[in-house]
Tab-separated table of C-alpha atoms and ligand atoms in Angstrom:
chain	number	residue	atom	x	y	z
H	1	MET	CA	-18.031	-9.352	0.209
H	2	SER	CA	-21.158	-7.759	-1.200
H	3	LYS	CA	-23.057	-9.065	-4.161
H	4	TYR	CA	-22.357	-5.742	-5.872
H	5	ILE	CA	-18.596	-6.032	-6.298
H	6	SER	CA	-17.372	-6.134	-9.902
H	7	SER	CA	-16.421	-9.653	-10.872
H	8	ARG	CA	-12.870	-8.578	-11.806
H	9	TYR	CA	-12.198	-7.737	-8.152
H	10	SER	CA	-14.192	-10.401	-6.355
H	11	SER	CA	-11.408	-12.982	-6.175
H	12	LEU	CA	-8.457	-10.646	-5.547
H	13	LYS	CA	-5.938	-11.883	-3.007
H	14	THR	CA	-4.941	-8.712	-1.219
H	15	TYR	CA	-1.663	-7.656	0.355
H	16	THR	CA	-1.394	-8.274	4.103
H	17	PRO	CA	0.449	-5.429	5.819
H	18	GLY	CA	2.695	-6.243	8.769
H	19	GLU	CA	0.704	-6.213	11.981
H	20	GLN	CA	0.275	-2.958	13.908
H	21	PRO	CA	-1.301	-4.332	17.110
H	22	LYS	CA	-2.838	-2.029	19.699
H	23	ASP	CA	-3.333	-4.505	22.586
H	24	LYS	CA	-0.116	-3.487	24.335
H	25	LYS	CA	3.092	-1.622	23.729
H	26	TYR	CA	5.528	-3.699	21.674
H	27	ILE	CA	9.071	-3.126	20.566
H	28	LYS	CA	8.254	-2.976	16.851
H	29	LEU	CA	10.859	-4.713	14.761
H	30	ASN	CA	8.400	-6.034	12.164
H	31	THR	CA	7.727	-3.493	9.402
H	32	ASN	CA	11.124	-1.909	8.707
H	33	GLU	CA	10.162	1.469	10.069
H	34	ASN	CA	12.919	3.845	11.147
H	35	PRO	CA	13.288	3.900	14.955
H	36	TYR	CA	14.327	7.571	14.913
H	37	PRO	CA	11.805	10.412	14.606
H	38	PRO	CA	11.671	12.891	11.706
H	39	SER	CA	14.134	15.814	11.945
H	40	SER	CA	13.253	18.809	14.105
H	41	GLY	CA	13.122	20.789	10.843
H	42	VAL	CA	10.304	18.559	9.611
H	43	ILE	CA	8.438	18.787	12.895
H	44	ASN	CA	8.684	22.590	12.830
H	45	ALA	CA	7.788	22.890	9.136
H	46	VAL	CA	4.464	21.137	9.621
H	47	ASN	CA	3.217	24.042	11.716
H	48	GLU	CA	-0.027	25.744	12.668
H	49	SER	CA	-0.109	27.925	9.582
H	50	GLN	CA	0.195	24.830	7.396
H	51	LEU	CA	-2.595	23.180	9.348
H	52	SER	CA	-4.802	26.220	8.883
H	53	SER	CA	-4.357	25.914	5.104
H	54	LEU	CA	-5.860	22.445	5.022
H	55	ASN	CA	-9.010	23.913	3.513
H	56	LEU	CA	-7.011	24.282	0.284
H	57	TYR	CA	-6.022	21.453	-2.045
H	58	PRO	CA	-2.336	20.549	-2.190
H	59	ASP	CA	-0.171	21.279	-5.249
H	60	PRO	CA	-0.951	18.433	-7.674
H	61	THR	CA	2.379	18.991	-9.461
H	62	CYS	CA	4.345	18.574	-6.190
H	63	SER	CA	6.756	21.178	-7.529
H	64	LEU	CA	8.515	22.107	-4.265
H	65	LEU	CA	9.316	18.477	-3.570
H	66	LYS	CA	10.399	17.831	-7.162
H	67	ASN	CA	12.603	20.880	-6.935
H	68	VAL	CA	14.685	19.607	-4.017
H	69	LEU	CA	14.792	16.091	-5.473
H	70	ALA	CA	15.925	17.380	-8.874
H	71	GLU	CA	18.716	19.306	-7.218
H	72	LYS	CA	19.755	16.407	-5.012
H	73	TYR	CA	19.954	13.902	-7.852
H	74	GLY	CA	21.101	16.275	-10.607
H	75	ILE	CA	18.081	15.602	-12.819
H	76	ASN	CA	15.099	17.579	-14.126
H	77	GLN	CA	11.610	17.831	-12.675
H	78	GLU	CA	10.265	16.060	-15.776
H	79	ASN	CA	12.174	12.950	-14.650
H	80	ILE	CA	10.407	12.729	-11.273
H	81	PHE	CA	7.029	11.359	-10.262
H	82	CYS	CA	5.910	11.937	-6.662
H	83	SER	CA	3.616	9.350	-5.148
H	84	ASN	CA	1.631	8.391	-2.085
H	85	GLY	CA	4.260	6.038	-0.711
H	86	SER	CA	6.384	4.205	-3.251
H	87	ASP	CA	3.667	1.541	-3.292
H	88	GLU	CA	1.605	3.944	-5.372
H	89	ALA	CA	4.443	4.544	-7.851
H	90	LEU	CA	5.026	0.784	-8.100
H	91	GLY	CA	1.311	0.141	-8.610
H	92	PHE	CA	1.009	2.819	-11.288
H	93	ALA	CA	4.144	1.535	-13.009
H	94	ILE	CA	2.845	-2.018	-13.171
H	95	SER	CA	-0.495	-0.718	-14.504
H	96	CYS	CA	1.341	1.271	-17.172
H	97	PHE	CA	4.027	-1.165	-18.249
H	98	GLY	CA	2.937	-4.674	-17.225
H	99	GLU	CA	0.352	-5.586	-19.828
H	100	LYS	CA	2.588	-8.071	-21.679
H	101	GLY	CA	3.446	-9.776	-18.408
H	102	VAL	CA	5.615	-9.067	-15.390
H	103	ILE	CA	8.618	-10.928	-14.010
H	104	PHE	CA	10.005	-10.821	-10.482
H	105	PRO	CA	11.769	-13.173	-8.040
H	106	ASP	CA	9.806	-15.830	-6.137
H	107	ILE	CA	11.013	-14.375	-2.847
H	108	THR	CA	10.551	-10.616	-2.836
H	109	TYR	CA	8.159	-7.828	-1.847
H	110	GLY	CA	4.675	-9.349	-1.687
H	111	PHE	CA	2.943	-6.396	-3.315
H	112	TYR	CA	4.167	-7.007	-6.873
H	113	LYS	CA	1.927	-9.977	-7.460
H	114	VAL	CA	-1.057	-8.168	-5.926
H	115	PHE	CA	-0.557	-5.275	-8.375
H	116	CYS	CA	-0.438	-7.756	-11.287
H	117	ASP	CA	-3.616	-9.499	-10.157
H	118	TYR	CA	-5.344	-6.173	-9.646
H	119	ASN	CA	-4.632	-5.299	-13.283
H	120	ASN	CA	-5.298	-8.833	-14.437
H	121	TYR	CA	-1.802	-9.019	-15.956
H	122	PRO	CA	0.049	-12.344	-16.147
H	123	TYR	CA	3.241	-12.701	-14.128
H	124	ASP	CA	6.095	-15.186	-13.714
H	125	THR	CA	8.154	-15.606	-10.591
H	126	ILE	CA	11.758	-16.714	-10.977
H	127	PRO	CA	13.298	-18.739	-8.140
H	128	LEU	CA	16.225	-17.109	-6.389
H	129	ASN	CA	19.444	-19.134	-6.306
H	130	GLU	CA	19.965	-21.553	-3.426
H	131	ASP	CA	21.822	-18.804	-1.518
H	132	PHE	CA	18.943	-16.346	-2.136
H	133	THR	CA	20.881	-14.298	-4.677
H	134	ILE	CA	19.336	-13.216	-7.975
H	135	ASN	CA	20.696	-14.784	-11.153
H	136	PRO	CA	20.757	-11.828	-13.570
H	137	GLU	CA	20.698	-14.095	-16.643
H	138	ASP	CA	17.158	-15.100	-15.691
H	139	TYR	CA	16.020	-11.532	-16.331
H	140	CYS	CA	17.835	-10.850	-19.602
H	141	ASN	CA	16.102	-10.758	-23.012
H	142	THR	CA	12.649	-11.455	-21.569
H	143	GLY	CA	10.591	-8.870	-23.456
H	144	LYS	CA	8.526	-8.482	-20.305
H	145	CYS	CA	8.248	-5.901	-17.571
H	146	ILE	CA	10.687	-6.682	-14.760
H	147	VAL	CA	10.482	-5.662	-11.127
H	148	ILE	CA	13.492	-6.116	-8.874
H	149	ALA	CA	13.775	-4.822	-5.343
H	150	ASN	CA	17.428	-3.871	-4.888
H	151	PRO	CA	18.376	-4.519	-2.136
H	152	ASN	CA	15.780	-7.281	-2.081
H	153	ALA	CA	13.289	-7.836	0.721
H	154	PRO	CA	13.079	-9.886	2.868
H	155	THR	CA	16.561	-11.236	2.073
H	156	GLY	CA	18.402	-7.898	2.326
H	157	LEU	CA	20.781	-8.955	-0.467
H	158	CYS	CA	21.920	-6.506	-3.118
H	159	LEU	CA	22.591	-7.111	-6.790
H	160	GLY	CA	25.624	-5.330	-8.293
H	161	ILE	CA	24.968	-2.323	-10.450
H	162	GLU	CA	26.640	-3.853	-13.551
H	163	ARG	CA	24.136	-6.697	-13.331
H	164	ILE	CA	21.232	-4.287	-13.183
H	165	GLU	CA	22.586	-2.500	-16.251
H	166	GLN	CA	22.895	-5.808	-18.083
H	167	ILE	CA	19.225	-6.563	-17.363
H	168	VAL	CA	18.037	-3.094	-18.435
H	169	LYS	CA	20.131	-3.162	-21.595
H	170	SER	CA	18.905	-6.588	-22.681
H	171	ASN	CA	15.209	-5.658	-22.399
H	172	PRO	CA	14.961	-2.553	-24.598
H	173	ASP	CA	11.296	-3.186	-25.421
H	174	SER	CA	10.031	-3.387	-21.865
H	175	VAL	CA	10.357	-1.401	-18.678
H	176	VAL	CA	12.646	-2.526	-15.866
H	177	ILE	CA	11.513	-1.239	-12.474
H	178	ILE	CA	14.154	-1.153	-9.739
H	179	ASP	CA	12.579	-0.735	-6.305
H	180	GLU	CA	15.231	1.011	-4.190
H	181	ALA	CA	13.247	1.296	-0.960
H	182	TYR	CA	16.361	0.346	1.060
H	183	ILE	CA	19.193	1.743	-1.066
H	184	ASP	CA	20.206	4.392	1.489
H	185	PHE	CA	21.284	1.581	3.848
H	186	GLY	CA	23.672	-0.072	1.370
H	187	GLY	CA	24.388	-1.028	-2.215
H	188	ASP	CA	24.738	1.103	-5.351
H	189	SER	CA	21.833	2.906	-6.953
H	190	ALA	CA	20.722	2.395	-10.548
H	191	LEU	CA	19.867	6.105	-10.787
H	192	LYS	CA	23.014	6.836	-12.748
H	193	PHE	CA	21.617	4.771	-15.643
H	194	VAL	CA	18.333	6.651	-15.901
H	195	SER	CA	19.662	9.154	-18.453
H	196	LYS	CA	21.211	6.344	-20.511
H	197	TYR	CA	18.265	3.928	-20.769
H	198	GLU	CA	14.738	5.010	-21.607
H	199	ASN	CA	13.279	1.784	-20.168
H	200	LEU	CA	14.586	2.117	-16.609
H	201	LEU	CA	12.382	3.318	-13.762
H	202	VAL	CA	13.768	3.596	-10.218
H	203	THR	CA	11.418	3.922	-7.232
H	204	ARG	CA	12.317	5.352	-3.837
H	205	THR	CA	10.496	5.956	-0.576
H	206	PHE	CA	10.543	8.349	2.373
H	207	SER	CA	9.204	5.537	4.583
H	208	LYS	CA	12.478	3.899	5.572
H	209	SER	CA	15.580	6.104	5.545
H	210	TYR	CA	13.581	9.360	6.010
H	211	SER	CA	11.499	8.258	9.016
H	212	LEU	CA	8.252	9.114	7.241
H	213	ALA	CA	6.362	5.821	6.924
H	214	GLY	CA	3.261	7.445	8.385
H	215	GLY	CA	3.438	10.272	5.866
H	216	ARG	CA	3.135	8.085	2.772
H	217	VAL	CA	5.530	9.711	0.317
H	218	GLY	CA	7.595	8.072	-2.390
H	219	PHE	CA	8.838	8.893	-5.864
H	220	ALA	CA	9.968	7.400	-9.137
H	221	ILE	CA	12.776	8.590	-11.392
H	222	GLY	CA	13.022	7.775	-15.060
H	223	ASN	CA	12.872	8.973	-18.632
H	224	ALA	CA	10.426	11.887	-19.051
H	225	SER	CA	8.049	9.845	-21.192
H	226	LEU	CA	7.813	7.086	-18.571
H	227	ILE	CA	7.042	9.768	-15.982
H	228	GLN	CA	4.286	11.135	-18.229
H	229	ASP	CA	2.759	7.663	-18.375
H	230	LEU	CA	2.635	7.535	-14.582
H	231	MET	CA	0.989	10.992	-14.633
H	232	THR	CA	-1.703	9.592	-16.902
H	233	ILE	CA	-2.700	7.119	-14.207
H	234	LYS	CA	-2.420	9.710	-11.431
H	235	TYR	CA	-4.621	12.238	-13.243
H	236	SER	CA	-7.124	9.478	-13.983
H	237	THR	CA	-7.404	8.327	-10.388
H	238	ASN	CA	-6.217	10.809	-7.743
H	239	PRO	CA	-4.577	14.059	-8.904
H	240	TYR	CA	-3.989	15.287	-5.332
H	241	ASN	CA	-2.154	12.138	-4.352
H	242	ILE	CA	0.086	13.695	-1.663
H	243	ASP	CA	-1.459	15.856	1.036
H	244	ARG	CA	-0.259	19.369	1.937
H	245	LEU	CA	1.406	18.421	5.207
H	246	ASN	CA	3.388	15.521	3.844
H	247	LEU	CA	4.526	17.439	0.770
H	248	ILE	CA	6.096	19.865	3.226
H	249	ALA	CA	7.460	17.109	5.464
H	250	ALA	CA	9.102	15.278	2.550
H	251	THR	CA	10.550	18.479	1.076
H	252	GLN	CA	12.041	19.486	4.430
H	253	SER	CA	13.467	15.963	4.845
H	254	ILE	CA	15.641	16.468	1.778
H	255	VAL	CA	16.741	19.849	3.135
H	256	ASP	CA	17.671	18.143	6.424
H	257	GLN	CA	19.650	15.407	4.685
H	258	GLN	CA	22.492	15.585	7.214
H	259	TYR	CA	20.238	14.526	10.069
H	260	TYR	CA	19.019	11.504	8.101
H	261	ASP	CA	22.536	10.555	7.044
H	262	GLY	CA	23.350	10.424	10.764
H	263	CYS	CA	20.355	8.174	11.499
H	264	VAL	CA	21.271	5.833	8.640
H	265	LYS	CA	24.821	5.630	9.969
H	266	LYS	CA	23.556	4.677	13.428
H	267	ILE	CA	21.208	2.050	11.993
H	268	VAL	CA	23.965	0.523	9.865
H	269	SER	CA	26.308	0.315	12.849
H	270	THR	CA	23.593	-1.269	15.025
H	271	ARG	CA	22.859	-3.693	12.183
H	272	GLU	CA	26.459	-4.842	11.958
H	273	ARG	CA	26.593	-5.395	15.723
H	274	ILE	CA	23.340	-7.390	15.708
H	275	LYS	CA	24.570	-9.545	12.840
H	276	LYS	CA	27.608	-10.514	14.925
H	277	GLU	CA	25.470	-11.211	18.001
H	278	LEU	CA	23.142	-13.445	15.974
H	279	VAL	CA	26.069	-15.379	14.510
H	280	ARG	CA	27.406	-15.839	18.045
H	281	LEU	CA	24.010	-17.336	18.972
H	282	GLY	CA	24.314	-19.849	16.134
H	283	PHE	CA	22.204	-18.107	13.496
H	284	SER	CA	23.041	-17.990	9.812
H	285	VAL	CA	22.612	-14.393	8.744
H	286	LEU	CA	22.352	-13.170	5.155
H	287	ASP	CA	24.597	-10.294	4.111
H	288	THR	CA	22.003	-7.549	4.466
H	289	GLN	CA	22.406	-4.098	2.920
H	290	THR	CA	19.150	-2.811	4.448
H	291	ASN	CA	17.639	-1.753	7.789
H	292	PHE	CA	16.625	-5.336	8.572
H	293	VAL	CA	18.313	-8.678	9.137
H	294	PHE	CA	17.167	-12.021	7.690
H	295	ALA	CA	18.434	-14.897	9.802
H	296	LYS	CA	17.705	-18.497	10.731
H	297	THR	CA	18.623	-21.036	13.355
H	298	ASP	CA	18.043	-24.770	13.020
H	299	LYS	CA	16.846	-24.846	16.636
H	300	VAL	CA	13.566	-22.947	16.379
H	301	TYR	CA	11.264	-22.420	13.408
H	302	GLY	CA	10.567	-18.837	12.270
H	303	LYS	CA	6.944	-18.815	13.328
H	304	ASP	CA	7.754	-20.255	16.777
H	305	LEU	CA	10.412	-17.623	17.377
H	306	TYR	CA	7.941	-14.976	16.284
H	307	LEU	CA	5.299	-16.246	18.734
H	308	LYS	CA	7.731	-16.525	21.641
H	309	LEU	CA	9.115	-13.044	21.022
H	310	LYS	CA	5.619	-11.587	20.696
H	311	ASP	CA	4.767	-13.069	24.097
H	312	ARG	CA	7.703	-11.088	25.449
H	313	GLY	CA	6.618	-7.824	23.840
H	314	ILE	CA	8.806	-7.895	20.725
H	315	LEU	CA	7.365	-8.014	17.218
H	316	ILE	CA	9.334	-9.437	14.310
H	317	ARG	CA	8.243	-11.143	11.059
H	318	TYR	CA	8.361	-14.650	9.731
H	319	PHE	CA	7.613	-15.819	6.198
H	320	PRO	CA	5.796	-19.134	5.846
H	321	GLY	CA	7.078	-21.184	2.928
H	322	GLU	CA	9.470	-23.960	2.125
H	323	ARG	CA	12.543	-21.794	1.655
H	324	THR	CA	11.746	-18.996	4.088
H	325	GLY	CA	9.928	-20.746	6.935
H	326	GLU	CA	13.024	-21.150	9.090
H	327	PHE	CA	13.890	-17.466	8.870
H	328	ILE	CA	12.983	-14.449	10.904
H	329	ARG	CA	13.250	-10.869	9.682
H	330	ILE	CA	14.190	-8.336	12.302
H	331	THR	CA	14.014	-4.600	11.645
H	332	VAL	CA	17.029	-2.773	13.065
H	333	GLY	CA	15.792	-0.566	15.903
H	334	THR	CA	17.653	1.553	18.428
H	335	ASP	CA	20.589	-0.020	20.269
H	336	LYS	CA	18.436	-0.253	23.379
H	337	ASP	CA	15.609	-2.075	21.560
H	338	MET	CA	18.077	-4.453	19.946
H	339	ASP	CA	19.704	-5.249	23.299
H	340	LYS	CA	16.279	-6.176	24.622
H	341	PHE	CA	15.680	-8.331	21.542
H	342	ILE	CA	19.004	-10.152	21.870
H	343	GLY	CA	18.397	-10.678	25.594
H	344	GLU	CA	14.983	-12.249	25.070
H	345	LEU	CA	16.286	-14.297	22.160
H	346	LYS	CA	19.048	-15.752	24.357
H	347	ARG	CA	16.490	-16.724	26.993
H	348	ILE	CA	14.237	-18.358	24.406
H	349	LEU	CA	17.118	-20.350	22.944
H	350	GLU	CA	18.162	-21.521	26.412
H	351	GLU	CA	14.625	-22.612	27.266
H	352	THR	CA	14.269	-24.622	24.051
H	353	LYS	CA	17.598	-26.410	24.478
F	401	PLP	C1	8.645	-0.640	2.380
F	401	PLP	C2	8.775	-1.051	0.953
F	401	PLP	C3	8.197	-0.335	-0.098
F	401	PLP	C4	7.299	0.813	-0.019
F	401	PLP	O1	6.843	1.386	0.976
F	401	PLP	P1	6.041	2.741	0.945
F	401	PLP	O2	5.811	2.974	2.379
F	401	PLP	O3	4.786	2.529	0.155
F	401	PLP	O4	6.919	3.741	0.285
F	401	PLP	C5	8.446	-0.732	-1.384
F	401	PLP	N1	9.203	-1.791	-1.649
F	401	PLP	C6	9.761	-2.508	-0.692
F	401	PLP	C7	10.607	-3.665	-1.051
F	401	PLP	C8	9.563	-2.170	0.648
F	401	PLP	O5	10.091	-2.928	1.604
């Protein structure tokens, strides 16, 4: 750190992204990326003529993308905010709405607390139930900004939509942010409540179900005045927050919805098969509604499994901590990748017998 850094940033604990090692080729089951490539429509849309327009700034209003999203979700453009990954929308939302304090579960996406610290906003974490479910009562009548990933990460569990409504309804004076990064893989969306409650903001991403993690595109949907607040931050920091090529890629992704529905279907069917295989190997597996599986065995600790699998060319994630240390989180890859994973896992378990 330099001696020049502003004191408000000097002690920030930053987010640690999942590793992207370059030392050899791994089967990457560690950062919940989609194993299938973008649609051929997307690959063709990002063409030479688009590349040769890179001398021009992108559309700061993202109107083409908002157009297809508005049509898809039956809402208006004024209800949509397009962002550089959903991380940006989440960060802006916490900046906008978190001043009085932010509440989220103790086991959830690690970025929420970083965003709070960055803004110097207080936050409370609420322990998940013993079975890793969320107790909705804990989030009712709080008067504070609430962030819930639904389905949650890294547990994969989903909270019912009536529960979400109960939380939103009971906090009329603060914003409830529902992070639906994984909703296309299972569970019901809170989007249908956006027109009913002015304090609900739903965030989505192209990184998981649309195979566009490298493109960095996400969006938020909510009441028009909430969206304007997010615009205030965008136009005060980075008006051209999505680049030309990825605006086109994301727009074409929505047009090619059928292709992505097919990929999601494949991933869900692979997921269900892997869950069964893990149970057969003696793992307890949470009821995931996402493109990853959270599982534990009492035979090997999460970190040890991670290290042994890494040795064998497979990357997964573990989460140090009293309640999560035994678990591993495995992104659902192609059937072939998952067969390799299960094969190596069997060998590891046999060796540690
Ligand atoms: C992956 C993820 C995101 C956001 O990812 P972006 O690539 O920034 O869109 C947000 N929330 C959760 C819970 C995630 O797992």
